[in-house]
mmCIF file of C-alpha atoms in Angstrom:
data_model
loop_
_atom_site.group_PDB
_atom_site.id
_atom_site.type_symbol
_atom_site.label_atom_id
_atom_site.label_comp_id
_atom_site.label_asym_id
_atom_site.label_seq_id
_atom_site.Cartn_x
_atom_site.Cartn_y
_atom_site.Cartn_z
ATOM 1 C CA UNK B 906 96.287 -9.667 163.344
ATOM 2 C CA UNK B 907 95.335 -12.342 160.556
ATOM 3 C CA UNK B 908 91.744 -11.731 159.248
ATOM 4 C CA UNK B 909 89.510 -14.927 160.121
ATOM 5 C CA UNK B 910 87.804 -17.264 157.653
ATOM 6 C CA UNK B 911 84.347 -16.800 156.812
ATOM 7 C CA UNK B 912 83.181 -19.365 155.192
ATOM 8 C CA UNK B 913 83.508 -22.352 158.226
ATOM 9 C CA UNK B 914 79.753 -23.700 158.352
ATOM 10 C CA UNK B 915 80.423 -24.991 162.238
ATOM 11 C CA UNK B 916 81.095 -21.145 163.479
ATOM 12 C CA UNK B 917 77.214 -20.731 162.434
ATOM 13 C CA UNK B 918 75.590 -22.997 164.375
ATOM 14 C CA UNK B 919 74.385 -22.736 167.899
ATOM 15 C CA UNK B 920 75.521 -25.104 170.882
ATOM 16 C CA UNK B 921 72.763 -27.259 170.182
ATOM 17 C CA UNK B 922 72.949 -28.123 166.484
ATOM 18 C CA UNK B 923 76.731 -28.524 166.825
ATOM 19 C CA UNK B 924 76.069 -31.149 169.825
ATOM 20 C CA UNK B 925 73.219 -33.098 167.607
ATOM 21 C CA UNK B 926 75.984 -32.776 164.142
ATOM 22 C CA UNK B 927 78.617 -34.045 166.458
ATOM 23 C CA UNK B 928 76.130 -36.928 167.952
ATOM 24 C CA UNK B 929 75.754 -37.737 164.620
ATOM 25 C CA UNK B 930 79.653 -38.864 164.161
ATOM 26 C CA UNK B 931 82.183 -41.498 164.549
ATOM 27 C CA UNK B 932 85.666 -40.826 165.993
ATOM 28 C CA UNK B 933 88.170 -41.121 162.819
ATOM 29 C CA UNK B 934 92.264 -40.520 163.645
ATOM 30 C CA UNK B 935 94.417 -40.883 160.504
ATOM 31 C CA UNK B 936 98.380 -40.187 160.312
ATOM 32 C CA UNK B 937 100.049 -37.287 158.213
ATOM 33 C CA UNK B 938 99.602 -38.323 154.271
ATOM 34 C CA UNK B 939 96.709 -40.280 154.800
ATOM 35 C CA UNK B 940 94.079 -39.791 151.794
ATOM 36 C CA UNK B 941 90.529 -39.074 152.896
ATOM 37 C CA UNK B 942 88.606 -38.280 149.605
ATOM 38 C CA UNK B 943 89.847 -39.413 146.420
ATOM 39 C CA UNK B 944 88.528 -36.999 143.408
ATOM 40 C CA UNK B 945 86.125 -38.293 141.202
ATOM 41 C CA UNK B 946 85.145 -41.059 144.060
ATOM 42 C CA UNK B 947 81.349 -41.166 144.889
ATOM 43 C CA UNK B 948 80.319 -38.683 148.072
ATOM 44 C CA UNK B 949 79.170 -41.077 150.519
ATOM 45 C CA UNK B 950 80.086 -39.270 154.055
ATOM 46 C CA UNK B 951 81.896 -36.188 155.585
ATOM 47 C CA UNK B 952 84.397 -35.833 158.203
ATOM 48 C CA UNK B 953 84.662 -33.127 160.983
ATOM 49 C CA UNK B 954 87.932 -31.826 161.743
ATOM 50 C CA UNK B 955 88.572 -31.681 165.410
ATOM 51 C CA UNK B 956 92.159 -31.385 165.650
ATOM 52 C CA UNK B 957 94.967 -31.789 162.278
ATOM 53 C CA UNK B 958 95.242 -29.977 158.880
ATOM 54 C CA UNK B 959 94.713 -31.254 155.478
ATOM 55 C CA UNK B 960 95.080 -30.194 151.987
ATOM 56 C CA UNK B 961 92.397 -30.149 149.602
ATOM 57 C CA UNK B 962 93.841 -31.215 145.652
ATOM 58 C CA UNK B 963 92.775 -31.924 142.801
ATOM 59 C CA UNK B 964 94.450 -32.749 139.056
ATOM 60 C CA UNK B 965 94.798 -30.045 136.470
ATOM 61 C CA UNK B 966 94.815 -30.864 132.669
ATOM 62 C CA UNK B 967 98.874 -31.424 132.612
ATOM 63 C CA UNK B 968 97.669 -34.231 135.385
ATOM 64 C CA UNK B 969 99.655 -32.609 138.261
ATOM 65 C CA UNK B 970 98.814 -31.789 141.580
ATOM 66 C CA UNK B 971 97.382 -28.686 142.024
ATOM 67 C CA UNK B 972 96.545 -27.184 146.053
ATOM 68 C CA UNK B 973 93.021 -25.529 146.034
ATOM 69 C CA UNK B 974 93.069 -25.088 150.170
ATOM 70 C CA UNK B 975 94.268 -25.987 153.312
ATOM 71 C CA UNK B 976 92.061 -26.692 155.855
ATOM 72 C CA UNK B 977 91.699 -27.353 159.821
ATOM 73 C CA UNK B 978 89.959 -27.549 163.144
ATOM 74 C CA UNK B 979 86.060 -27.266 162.550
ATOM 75 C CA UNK B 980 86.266 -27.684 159.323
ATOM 76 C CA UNK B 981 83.662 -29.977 157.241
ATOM 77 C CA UNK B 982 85.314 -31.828 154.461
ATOM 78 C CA UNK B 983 82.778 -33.322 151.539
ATOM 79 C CA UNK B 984 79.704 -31.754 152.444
ATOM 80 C CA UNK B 985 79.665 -30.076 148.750
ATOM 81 C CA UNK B 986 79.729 -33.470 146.991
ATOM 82 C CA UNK B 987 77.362 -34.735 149.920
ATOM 83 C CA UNK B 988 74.775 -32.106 149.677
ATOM 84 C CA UNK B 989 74.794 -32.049 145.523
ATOM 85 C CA UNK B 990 75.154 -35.915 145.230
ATOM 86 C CA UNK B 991 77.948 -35.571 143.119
ATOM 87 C CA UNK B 992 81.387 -37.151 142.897
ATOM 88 C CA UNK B 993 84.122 -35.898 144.952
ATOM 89 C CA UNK B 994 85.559 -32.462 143.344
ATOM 90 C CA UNK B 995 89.070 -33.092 144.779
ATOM 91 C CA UNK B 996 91.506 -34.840 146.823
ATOM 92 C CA UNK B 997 91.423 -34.772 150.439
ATOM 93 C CA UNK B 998 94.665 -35.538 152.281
ATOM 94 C CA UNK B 999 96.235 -35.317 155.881
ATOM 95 C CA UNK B 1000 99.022 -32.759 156.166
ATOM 96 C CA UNK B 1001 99.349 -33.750 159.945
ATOM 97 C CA UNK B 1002 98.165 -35.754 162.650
ATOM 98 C CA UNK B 1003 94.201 -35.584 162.276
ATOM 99 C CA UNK B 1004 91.126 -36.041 164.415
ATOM 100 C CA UNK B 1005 87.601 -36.148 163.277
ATOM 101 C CA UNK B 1006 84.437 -37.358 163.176
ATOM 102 C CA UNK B 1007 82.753 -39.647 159.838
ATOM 103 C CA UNK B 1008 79.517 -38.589 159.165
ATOM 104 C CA UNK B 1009 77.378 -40.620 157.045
ATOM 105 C CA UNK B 1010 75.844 -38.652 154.093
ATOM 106 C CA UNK B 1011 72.235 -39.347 154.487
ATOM 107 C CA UNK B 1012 72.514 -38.665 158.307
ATOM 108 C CA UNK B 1013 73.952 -35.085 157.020
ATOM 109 C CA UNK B 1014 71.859 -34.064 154.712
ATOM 110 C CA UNK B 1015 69.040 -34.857 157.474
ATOM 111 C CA UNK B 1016 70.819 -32.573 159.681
ATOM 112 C CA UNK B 1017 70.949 -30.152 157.573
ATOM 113 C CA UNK B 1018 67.017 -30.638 156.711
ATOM 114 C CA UNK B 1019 65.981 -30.395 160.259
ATOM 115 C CA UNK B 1020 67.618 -27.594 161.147
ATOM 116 C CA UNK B 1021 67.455 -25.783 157.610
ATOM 117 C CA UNK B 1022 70.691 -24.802 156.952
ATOM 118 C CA UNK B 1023 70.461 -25.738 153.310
ATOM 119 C CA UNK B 1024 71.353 -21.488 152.703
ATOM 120 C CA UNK B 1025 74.037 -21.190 154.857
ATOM 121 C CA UNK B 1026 76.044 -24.408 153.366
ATOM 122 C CA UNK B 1027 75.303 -23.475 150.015
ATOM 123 C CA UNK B 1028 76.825 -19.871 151.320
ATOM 124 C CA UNK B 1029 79.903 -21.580 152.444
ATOM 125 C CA UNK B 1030 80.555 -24.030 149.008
ATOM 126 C CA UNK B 1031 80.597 -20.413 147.141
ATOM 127 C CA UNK B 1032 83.193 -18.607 149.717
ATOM 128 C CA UNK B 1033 85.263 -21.861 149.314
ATOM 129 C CA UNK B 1034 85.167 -21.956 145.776
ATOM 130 C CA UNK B 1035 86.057 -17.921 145.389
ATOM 131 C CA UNK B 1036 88.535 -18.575 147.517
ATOM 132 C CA UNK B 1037 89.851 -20.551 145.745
ATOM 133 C CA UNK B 1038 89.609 -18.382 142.102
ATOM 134 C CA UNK B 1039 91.308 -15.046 143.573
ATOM 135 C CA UNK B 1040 94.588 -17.401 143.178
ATOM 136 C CA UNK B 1041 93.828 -15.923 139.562
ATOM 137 C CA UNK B 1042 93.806 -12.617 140.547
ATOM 138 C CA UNK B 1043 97.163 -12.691 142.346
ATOM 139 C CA UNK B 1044 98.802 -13.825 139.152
ATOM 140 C CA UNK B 1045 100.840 -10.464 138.442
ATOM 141 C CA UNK B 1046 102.417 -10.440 141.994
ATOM 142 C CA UNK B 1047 106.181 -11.818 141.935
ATOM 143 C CA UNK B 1048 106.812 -14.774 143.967
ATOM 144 C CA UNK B 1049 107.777 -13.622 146.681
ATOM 145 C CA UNK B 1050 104.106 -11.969 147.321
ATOM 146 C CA UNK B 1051 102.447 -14.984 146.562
ATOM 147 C CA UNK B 1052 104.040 -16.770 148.910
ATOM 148 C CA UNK B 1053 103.664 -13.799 151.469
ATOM 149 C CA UNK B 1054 99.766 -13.815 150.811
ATOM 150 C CA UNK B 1055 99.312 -17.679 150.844
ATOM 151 C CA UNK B 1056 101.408 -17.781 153.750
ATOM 152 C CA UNK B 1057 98.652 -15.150 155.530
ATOM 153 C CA UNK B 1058 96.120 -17.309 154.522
ATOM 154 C CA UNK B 1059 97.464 -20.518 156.376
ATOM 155 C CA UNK B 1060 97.735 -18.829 159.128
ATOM 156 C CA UNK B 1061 94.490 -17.669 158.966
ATOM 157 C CA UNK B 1062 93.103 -21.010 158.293
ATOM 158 C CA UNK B 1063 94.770 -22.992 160.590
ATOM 159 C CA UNK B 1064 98.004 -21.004 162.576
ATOM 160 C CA UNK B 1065 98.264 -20.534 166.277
ATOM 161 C CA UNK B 1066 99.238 -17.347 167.894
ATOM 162 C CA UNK B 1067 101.947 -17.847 170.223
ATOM 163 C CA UNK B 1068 104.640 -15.687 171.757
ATOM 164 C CA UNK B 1069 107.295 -16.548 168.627
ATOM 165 C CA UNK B 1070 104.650 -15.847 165.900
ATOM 166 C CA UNK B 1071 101.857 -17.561 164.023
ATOM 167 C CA UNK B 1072 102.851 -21.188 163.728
ATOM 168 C CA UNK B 1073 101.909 -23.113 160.859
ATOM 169 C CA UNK B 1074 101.960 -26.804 161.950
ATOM 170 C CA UNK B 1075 102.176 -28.682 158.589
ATOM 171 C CA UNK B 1076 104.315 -31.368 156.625
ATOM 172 C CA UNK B 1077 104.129 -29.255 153.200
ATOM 173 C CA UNK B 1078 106.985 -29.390 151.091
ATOM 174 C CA UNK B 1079 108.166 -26.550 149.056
ATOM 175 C CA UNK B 1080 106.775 -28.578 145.822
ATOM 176 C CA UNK B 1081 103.235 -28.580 147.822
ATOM 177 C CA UNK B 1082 103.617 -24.096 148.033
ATOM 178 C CA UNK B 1083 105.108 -24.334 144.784
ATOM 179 C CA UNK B 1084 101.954 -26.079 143.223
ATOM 180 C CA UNK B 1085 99.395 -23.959 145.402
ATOM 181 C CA UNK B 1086 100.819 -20.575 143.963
ATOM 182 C CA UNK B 1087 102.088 -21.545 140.545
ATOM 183 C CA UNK B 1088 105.809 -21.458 140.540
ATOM 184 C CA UNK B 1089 108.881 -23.323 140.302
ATOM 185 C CA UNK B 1090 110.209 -25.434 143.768
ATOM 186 C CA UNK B 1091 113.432 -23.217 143.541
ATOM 187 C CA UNK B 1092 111.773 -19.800 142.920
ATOM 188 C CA UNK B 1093 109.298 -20.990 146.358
ATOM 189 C CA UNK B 1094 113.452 -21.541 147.897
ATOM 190 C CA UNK B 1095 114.756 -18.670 146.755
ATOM 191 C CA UNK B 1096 111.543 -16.453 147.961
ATOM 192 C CA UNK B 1097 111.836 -18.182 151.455
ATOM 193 C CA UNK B 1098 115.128 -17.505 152.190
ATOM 194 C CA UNK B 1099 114.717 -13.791 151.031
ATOM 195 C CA UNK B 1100 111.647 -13.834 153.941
ATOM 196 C CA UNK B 1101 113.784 -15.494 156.749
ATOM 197 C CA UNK B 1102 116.302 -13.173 155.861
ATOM 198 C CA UNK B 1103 113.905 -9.929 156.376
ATOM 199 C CA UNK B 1104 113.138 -11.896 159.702
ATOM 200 C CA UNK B 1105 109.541 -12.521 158.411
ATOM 201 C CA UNK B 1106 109.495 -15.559 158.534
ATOM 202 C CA UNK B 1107 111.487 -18.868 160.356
ATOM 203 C CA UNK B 1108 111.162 -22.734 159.346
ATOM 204 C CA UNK B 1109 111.955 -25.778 160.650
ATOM 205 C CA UNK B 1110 110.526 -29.114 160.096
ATOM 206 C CA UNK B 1111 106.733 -29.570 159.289
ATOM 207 C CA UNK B 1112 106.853 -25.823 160.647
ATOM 208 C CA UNK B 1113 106.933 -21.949 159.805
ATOM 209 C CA UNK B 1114 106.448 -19.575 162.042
ATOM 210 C CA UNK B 1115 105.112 -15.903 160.677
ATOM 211 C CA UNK B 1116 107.002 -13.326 162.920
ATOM 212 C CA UNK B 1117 106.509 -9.905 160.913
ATOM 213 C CA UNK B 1118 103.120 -9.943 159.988
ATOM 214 C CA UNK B 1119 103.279 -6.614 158.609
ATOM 215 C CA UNK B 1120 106.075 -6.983 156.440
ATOM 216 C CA UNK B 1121 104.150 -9.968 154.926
ATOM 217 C CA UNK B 1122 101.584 -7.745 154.107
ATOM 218 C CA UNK B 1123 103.646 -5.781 152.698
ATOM 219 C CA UNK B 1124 105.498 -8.634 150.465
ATOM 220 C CA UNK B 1125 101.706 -9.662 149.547
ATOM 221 C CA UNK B 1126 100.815 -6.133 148.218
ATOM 222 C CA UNK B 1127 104.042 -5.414 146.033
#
């Protein structure tokens, strides 16, 4: 079983407060590769995932495209920036078909004042952000276990459990996994075709599908 994420701010709140953020909210729909945040722009809303993934980028000092995160369903994107009125920290951009809801900043940050959740958010923003650094720690493992482990991760974040395996819905390219765990496009190739051949793993388009969960474990750990 793929461990859950911990640091979703919507799995926190009651019935209640999620029906008054929701209230709150526009209905948004944006196509795969559609931009949300820009980094650097100013923080003026947030957007509610309700169905769709997206990838959360931002520029490292060589000016390439770097993957912190991928995100999904119940997600908040921009409260961060929101909540410290401060600039966007990174790119926001559709990886599929998305769903959401616009939430103006100052109605947020009112939402968040009425029903004091000022700890928990801030609680979130650090899980995000650590999540984010232990790609540091993982820097010894071969290629082929950083791919295993971020490939765990996605699945955690925003797979489905079906009969075939975890499906990751997505339109990443092997240059997007190649940026997110710091390799080459044809090491990412060469590691992917060593999984499918173990019968860990299976792609097709805008879709893998995680059959031997174990075995990625194992491929993480080595």
């Amino acid at each position: 079983m793929v461990d859950e994420a911990t640091h979703n701010i919507l799995k926190i709140l009651t019935p209640d407060q999620r029906a008054a953020l929701e209230a709150l909210g526009s209905p948004v729909h944006l196509q795969a590769g559609e931009r949300i945040f820009r980094e650097g722009e100013p923080s003026r809303n947030v957007v509610v995932i309700r169905k769709g993934n997206v990838k959360v980028t931002r520029q490292n000092i060589h000016e390439k495209e770097v993957i912190l995160a991928i995100r999904g369903v119940d997600e908040v994107m921009g409260d961060e920036g929101v909540l410290m009125d401060e600039p966007r920290s990174g790119t926001v951009t559709t990886i599929s078909e998305v769903d959401g809801l616009d939430i103006g900043a100052d109605d947020f940050v009112a939402f968040v004042n009425e029903y004091g959740l000022w700890v928990e958010m801030y609680r979130a923003a650090v899980r995000r952000r650590r999540q984010s650094e232990q790609q540091l720690l993982r820097a010894p493992l071969n290629v082929k276990g950083r791919l295993a482990r971020w490939l765990l991760e996605l699945a955690a974040e925003v797979g489905e459990n079906t009969e075939e395996g975890w499906v990751i819905e997505s339109t990443l390219s092997q240059q997007n996994l190649a940026s997110r765990i710091g390799a080459t496009r044809d090491a990412v190739a060469i590691a992917l075709r060593q999984l499918r051949e173990q019968g860990a793993v299976s792609t097709g388009r805008q879709r893998i599908v995680l059959h031997d969960i174990e075995r990625l474990r194992t491929a993480a750990s080595s």
